[in-house]
Amino acid sequence: MFKGAYTAIVTPFNKKGEVDYRKLRHLVELQIKGGIDGIVPVGTTGESPTLDYDEHRKVIETVVEAARKRIVIIAGTGANSTREAVELTRFAKESGADATLQVAPYYNKPSQEGLARHFLEVADIGLPVVLYNIPGRTGVEIAVNTVARLAKHPKITTLKEAGGSVQRVSQILDKCNICILSGDDPLTLPMMSVGAKGVISVASNIAPRAVVEMVHAALAGNWARAMAMHRKYFRLFTDIFIDTNPVPIKAAMAMKGLLEEQYRLPLCPMSKALRGLLAKTLRDLKII
């Protein structure tokens, strides 16, 4: 079971479009200094669809090495091919990752039985599994009953829920006692109010201390403090999704001087209007 605040870390590129592993190590160090509970490399925010297989493995390896067991590393090793997910998960286990983030296989839209068999085969490797439900990206939802079935496996302990529904959190917890982490920054506190245990955050790339403080306050039952942090940073939580993730968060980090604002096509910089809106939010919150 994983609870707390985890950062879905970006993958920094240099001006040539190559992965900047030196910068990645620096970002890991900043996250640790910010008090984050763990890091999730090579997820959606890490631009996993545009990394090749060798880069995918090296990003995981680099983050694990940079963290040096000081925080939890949940490696993104999901795929729409079970064979590839298994291979990447075995690599993550051998590299020293603490767990694997397993997104629902995308594009091929498997049945619920196919989803279950996919996740169970990955879980049998022995690395703790964080299921990842994000139907807006994958085209398929991990149904509540499927989550409950999978939660019976001793290595499937946690679910990242990014379906946009607080009600679904209650429905899942009514069926099983799996640990749920929000996958949507604006919904972290609402989800925690009905039983979720934290977040895998995009916003914490640029504001780790704020996200940690909010989540830890909620876990401690200090709802007044958690609500105050939620209200203060709500504009950040929403504005980092005004364009396709991770475009806005990378733009924000570039404004702060944390990385080069580089993407790989088909992702590209956002419009001047959206950039201005994001910059205003960052200035108002004194992030830049």
Short mmCIF file of N, CA and C in Angstrom, two decimals, residues 151-243:
data_model
loop_
_atom_site.label_atom_id
_atom_site.label_comp_id
_atom_site.label_asym_id
_atom_site.label_seq_id
_atom_site.Cartn_x
_atom_site.Cartn_y
_atom_site.Cartn_z
N ALA A 151 -7.68 -6.65 -6.52
CA ALA A 151 -7.19 -6.30 -5.19
C ALA A 151 -6.97 -7.53 -4.31
N LYS A 152 -7.48 -8.67 -4.73
CA LYS A 152 -7.26 -9.91 -3.99
C LYS A 152 -5.84 -10.44 -4.18
N HIS A 153 -5.17 -9.97 -5.24
CA HIS A 153 -3.78 -10.39 -5.46
C HIS A 153 -2.89 -9.67 -4.46
N PRO A 154 -2.00 -10.36 -3.76
CA PRO A 154 -1.20 -9.73 -2.71
C PRO A 154 -0.28 -8.61 -3.19
N LYS A 155 0.03 -8.58 -4.47
CA LYS A 155 0.92 -7.54 -4.98
C LYS A 155 0.18 -6.35 -5.61
N ILE A 156 -1.14 -6.45 -5.71
CA ILE A 156 -1.91 -5.33 -6.26
C ILE A 156 -2.54 -4.59 -5.09
N THR A 157 -1.87 -3.55 -4.66
CA THR A 157 -2.22 -2.88 -3.40
C THR A 157 -2.83 -1.49 -3.57
N THR A 158 -2.67 -0.90 -4.74
CA THR A 158 -2.98 0.52 -4.89
C THR A 158 -3.58 0.79 -6.26
N LEU A 159 -4.41 1.82 -6.36
CA LEU A 159 -5.01 2.25 -7.61
C LEU A 159 -4.83 3.75 -7.77
N LYS A 160 -4.26 4.18 -8.90
CA LYS A 160 -4.25 5.59 -9.27
C LYS A 160 -5.53 5.85 -10.04
N GLU A 161 -6.40 6.68 -9.50
CA GLU A 161 -7.72 6.90 -10.08
C GLU A 161 -7.77 8.25 -10.77
N ALA A 162 -7.84 8.22 -12.10
CA ALA A 162 -7.87 9.45 -12.89
C ALA A 162 -9.07 9.43 -13.84
N GLY A 163 -10.17 8.94 -13.33
CA GLY A 163 -11.39 8.89 -14.13
C GLY A 163 -12.28 10.10 -13.93
N GLY A 164 -11.87 11.01 -13.05
CA GLY A 164 -12.62 12.24 -12.83
C GLY A 164 -13.84 12.10 -11.96
N SER A 165 -13.95 11.00 -11.22
CA SER A 165 -15.16 10.75 -10.42
C SER A 165 -14.83 10.47 -8.96
N VAL A 166 -15.31 11.32 -8.08
CA VAL A 166 -15.17 11.08 -6.64
C VAL A 166 -16.08 9.93 -6.24
N GLN A 167 -17.24 9.84 -6.88
CA GLN A 167 -18.18 8.76 -6.58
C GLN A 167 -17.54 7.39 -6.79
N ARG A 168 -16.70 7.27 -7.83
CA ARG A 168 -16.06 5.99 -8.11
C ARG A 168 -15.15 5.55 -6.97
N VAL A 169 -14.52 6.51 -6.29
CA VAL A 169 -13.69 6.17 -5.13
C VAL A 169 -14.53 5.46 -4.08
N SER A 170 -15.69 6.02 -3.80
CA SER A 170 -16.59 5.39 -2.81
C SER A 170 -17.07 4.03 -3.28
N GLN A 171 -17.37 3.92 -4.56
CA GLN A 171 -17.84 2.64 -5.09
C GLN A 171 -16.77 1.56 -4.96
N ILE A 172 -15.53 1.92 -5.23
CA ILE A 172 -14.43 0.96 -5.13
C ILE A 172 -14.20 0.56 -3.68
N LEU A 173 -14.16 1.54 -2.79
CA LEU A 173 -13.90 1.24 -1.38
C LEU A 173 -15.05 0.48 -0.73
N ASP A 174 -16.22 0.54 -1.33
CA ASP A 174 -17.35 -0.26 -0.85
C ASP A 174 -17.16 -1.74 -1.21
N LYS A 175 -16.32 -2.00 -2.23
CA LYS A 175 -16.11 -3.36 -2.71
C LYS A 175 -14.83 -4.01 -2.17
N CYS A 176 -13.81 -3.17 -1.86
CA CYS A 176 -12.53 -3.70 -1.42
C CYS A 176 -11.77 -2.62 -0.66
N ASN A 177 -10.63 -2.98 -0.08
CA ASN A 177 -9.89 -2.01 0.72
C ASN A 177 -8.58 -1.58 0.06
N ILE A 178 -8.57 -1.54 -1.27
CA ILE A 178 -7.38 -1.11 -1.99
C ILE A 178 -7.07 0.35 -1.66
N CYS A 179 -5.80 0.70 -1.64
CA CYS A 179 -5.38 2.08 -1.42
C CYS A 179 -5.60 2.86 -2.72
N ILE A 180 -6.28 4.00 -2.63
CA ILE A 180 -6.56 4.80 -3.81
C ILE A 180 -5.78 6.11 -3.74
N LEU A 181 -5.11 6.44 -4.85
CA LEU A 181 -4.42 7.72 -4.99
C LEU A 181 -5.09 8.49 -6.11
N SER A 182 -5.35 9.77 -5.88
CA SER A 182 -5.92 10.61 -6.92
C SER A 182 -4.94 10.74 -8.09
N GLY A 183 -5.46 10.72 -9.29
CA GLY A 183 -4.65 10.98 -10.47
C GLY A 183 -4.98 12.32 -11.10
N ASP A 184 -5.80 13.11 -10.39
CA ASP A 184 -6.20 14.44 -10.85
C ASP A 184 -5.95 15.43 -9.73
N ASP A 185 -5.02 16.36 -9.91
CA ASP A 185 -4.70 17.31 -8.84
C ASP A 185 -5.91 18.06 -8.29
N PRO A 186 -6.83 18.56 -9.12
CA PRO A 186 -7.97 19.29 -8.56
C PRO A 186 -8.88 18.42 -7.69
N LEU A 187 -8.83 17.09 -7.88
CA LEU A 187 -9.72 16.19 -7.15
C LEU A 187 -9.04 15.49 -5.98
N THR A 188 -7.78 15.84 -5.70
CA THR A 188 -7.07 15.15 -4.63
C THR A 188 -7.80 15.26 -3.30
N LEU A 189 -8.10 16.47 -2.87
CA LEU A 189 -8.75 16.62 -1.57
C LEU A 189 -10.17 16.06 -1.57
N PRO A 190 -11.00 16.32 -2.61
CA PRO A 190 -12.31 15.67 -2.62
C PRO A 190 -12.22 14.14 -2.54
N MET A 191 -11.28 13.55 -3.26
CA MET A 191 -11.13 12.10 -3.20
C MET A 191 -10.67 11.65 -1.82
N MET A 192 -9.75 12.39 -1.22
CA MET A 192 -9.28 12.02 0.12
C MET A 192 -10.39 12.15 1.15
N SER A 193 -11.31 13.05 0.92
CA SER A 193 -12.41 13.24 1.88
C SER A 193 -13.31 12.02 1.96
N VAL A 194 -13.29 11.16 0.91
CA VAL A 194 -14.11 9.95 0.94
C VAL A 194 -13.26 8.68 1.03
N GLY A 195 -11.96 8.84 1.30
CA GLY A 195 -11.16 7.65 1.59
C GLY A 195 -9.89 7.44 0.80
N ALA A 196 -9.62 8.25 -0.22
CA ALA A 196 -8.34 8.12 -0.93
C ALA A 196 -7.20 8.50 0.01
N LYS A 197 -6.00 8.04 -0.29
CA LYS A 197 -4.87 8.20 0.63
C LYS A 197 -3.76 9.10 0.09
N GLY A 198 -4.03 9.84 -0.99
CA GLY A 198 -2.99 10.72 -1.49
C GLY A 198 -3.16 10.99 -2.96
N VAL A 199 -2.04 11.31 -3.62
CA VAL A 199 -2.08 11.72 -5.02
C VAL A 199 -0.80 11.35 -5.73
N ILE A 200 -0.92 11.01 -7.00
CA ILE A 200 0.21 11.01 -7.92
C ILE A 200 0.02 12.28 -8.73
N SER A 201 0.84 13.28 -8.42
CA SER A 201 0.58 14.66 -8.79
C SER A 201 1.42 15.15 -9.96
N VAL A 202 0.81 16.01 -10.77
CA VAL A 202 1.53 16.76 -11.79
C VAL A 202 2.03 18.08 -11.20
N ALA A 203 1.17 18.72 -10.41
CA ALA A 203 1.49 20.02 -9.82
C ALA A 203 2.74 19.98 -8.96
N SER A 204 3.00 18.85 -8.33
CA SER A 204 4.15 18.76 -7.42
C SER A 204 5.48 18.82 -8.15
N ASN A 205 5.47 18.74 -9.49
CA ASN A 205 6.70 18.97 -10.24
C ASN A 205 7.25 20.36 -9.94
N ILE A 206 6.35 21.31 -9.73
CA ILE A 206 6.77 22.69 -9.52
C ILE A 206 6.46 23.20 -8.12
N ALA A 207 5.58 22.52 -7.40
CA ALA A 207 5.21 22.94 -6.04
C ALA A 207 5.12 21.74 -5.11
N PRO A 208 6.24 21.01 -4.93
CA PRO A 208 6.17 19.79 -4.11
C PRO A 208 5.77 20.05 -2.66
N ARG A 209 6.32 21.09 -2.05
CA ARG A 209 6.01 21.34 -0.64
C ARG A 209 4.52 21.61 -0.42
N ALA A 210 3.90 22.34 -1.34
CA ALA A 210 2.49 22.66 -1.20
C ALA A 210 1.63 21.40 -1.28
N VAL A 211 1.93 20.54 -2.26
CA VAL A 211 1.15 19.31 -2.42
C VAL A 211 1.37 18.38 -1.22
N VAL A 212 2.61 18.27 -0.78
CA VAL A 212 2.90 17.44 0.39
C VAL A 212 2.16 17.95 1.62
N GLU A 213 2.19 19.25 1.83
CA GLU A 213 1.53 19.81 3.01
C GLU A 213 0.03 19.53 2.98
N MET A 214 -0.59 19.71 1.83
CA MET A 214 -2.03 19.46 1.72
C MET A 214 -2.37 18.00 1.99
N VAL A 215 -1.64 17.10 1.34
CA VAL A 215 -1.91 15.67 1.47
C VAL A 215 -1.63 15.18 2.88
N HIS A 216 -0.52 15.57 3.45
CA HIS A 216 -0.18 15.12 4.80
C HIS A 216 -1.14 15.69 5.84
N ALA A 217 -1.62 16.91 5.63
CA ALA A 217 -2.61 17.48 6.55
C ALA A 217 -3.89 16.65 6.51
N ALA A 218 -4.32 16.28 5.31
CA ALA A 218 -5.53 15.47 5.19
C ALA A 218 -5.34 14.10 5.82
N LEU A 219 -4.18 13.50 5.60
CA LEU A 219 -3.91 12.18 6.20
C LEU A 219 -3.91 12.24 7.72
N ALA A 220 -3.49 13.40 8.27
CA ALA A 220 -3.45 13.58 9.72
C ALA A 220 -4.80 14.01 10.29
N GLY A 221 -5.79 14.21 9.41
CA GLY A 221 -7.10 14.63 9.88
C GLY A 221 -7.24 16.13 10.07
N ASN A 222 -6.25 16.88 9.63
CA ASN A 222 -6.31 18.34 9.73
C ASN A 222 -6.96 18.89 8.47
N TRP A 223 -8.26 18.73 8.38
CA TRP A 223 -8.99 19.07 7.17
C TRP A 223 -9.04 20.57 6.92
N ALA A 224 -9.01 21.36 7.98
CA ALA A 224 -9.02 22.81 7.79
C ALA A 224 -7.76 23.27 7.06
N ARG A 225 -6.61 22.74 7.46
CA ARG A 225 -5.36 23.11 6.80
C ARG A 225 -5.32 22.57 5.38
N ALA A 226 -5.79 21.34 5.21
CA ALA A 226 -5.81 20.75 3.87
C ALA A 226 -6.71 21.56 2.93
N MET A 227 -7.86 21.98 3.44
CA MET A 227 -8.78 22.78 2.63
C MET A 227 -8.18 24.13 2.27
N ALA A 228 -7.47 24.73 3.21
CA ALA A 228 -6.83 26.03 2.94
C ALA A 228 -5.80 25.89 1.83
N MET A 229 -5.03 24.81 1.84
CA MET A 229 -4.03 24.59 0.79
C MET A 229 -4.70 24.29 -0.55
N HIS A 230 -5.77 23.53 -0.50
CA HIS A 230 -6.51 23.21 -1.73
C HIS A 230 -7.03 24.49 -2.37
N ARG A 231 -7.61 25.37 -1.57
CA ARG A 231 -8.17 26.61 -2.11
C ARG A 231 -7.06 27.52 -2.64
N LYS A 232 -5.96 27.58 -1.92
CA LYS A 232 -4.87 28.46 -2.33
C LYS A 232 -4.30 28.03 -3.68
N TYR A 233 -4.13 26.73 -3.87
CA TYR A 233 -3.44 26.23 -5.05
C TYR A 233 -4.38 25.66 -6.11
N PHE A 234 -5.69 25.85 -5.94
CA PHE A 234 -6.64 25.26 -6.87
C PHE A 234 -6.41 25.75 -8.30
N ARG A 235 -6.10 27.02 -8.47
CA ARG A 235 -5.85 27.55 -9.82
C ARG A 235 -4.65 26.86 -10.47
N LEU A 236 -3.61 26.59 -9.68
CA LEU A 236 -2.47 25.84 -10.22
C LEU A 236 -2.91 24.44 -10.59
N PHE A 237 -3.66 23.79 -9.71
CA PHE A 237 -4.10 22.42 -9.96
C PHE A 237 -4.90 22.30 -11.25
N THR A 238 -5.67 23.35 -11.58
CA THR A 238 -6.48 23.30 -12.80
C THR A 238 -5.71 23.81 -14.02
N ASP A 239 -4.92 24.87 -13.84
CA ASP A 239 -4.26 25.48 -14.99
C ASP A 239 -3.15 24.63 -15.59
N ILE A 240 -2.62 23.69 -14.83
CA ILE A 240 -1.61 22.79 -15.41
C ILE A 240 -2.25 21.77 -16.36
N PHE A 241 -3.58 21.86 -16.50
CA PHE A 241 -4.27 21.00 -17.46
C PHE A 241 -5.04 21.82 -18.50
N ILE A 242 -4.64 23.11 -18.69
CA ILE A 242 -5.34 23.92 -19.70
C ILE A 242 -4.96 23.51 -21.11
N ASP A 243 -3.93 22.71 -21.25
CA ASP A 243 -3.55 22.11 -22.52
C ASP A 243 -3.14 20.67 -22.20
#
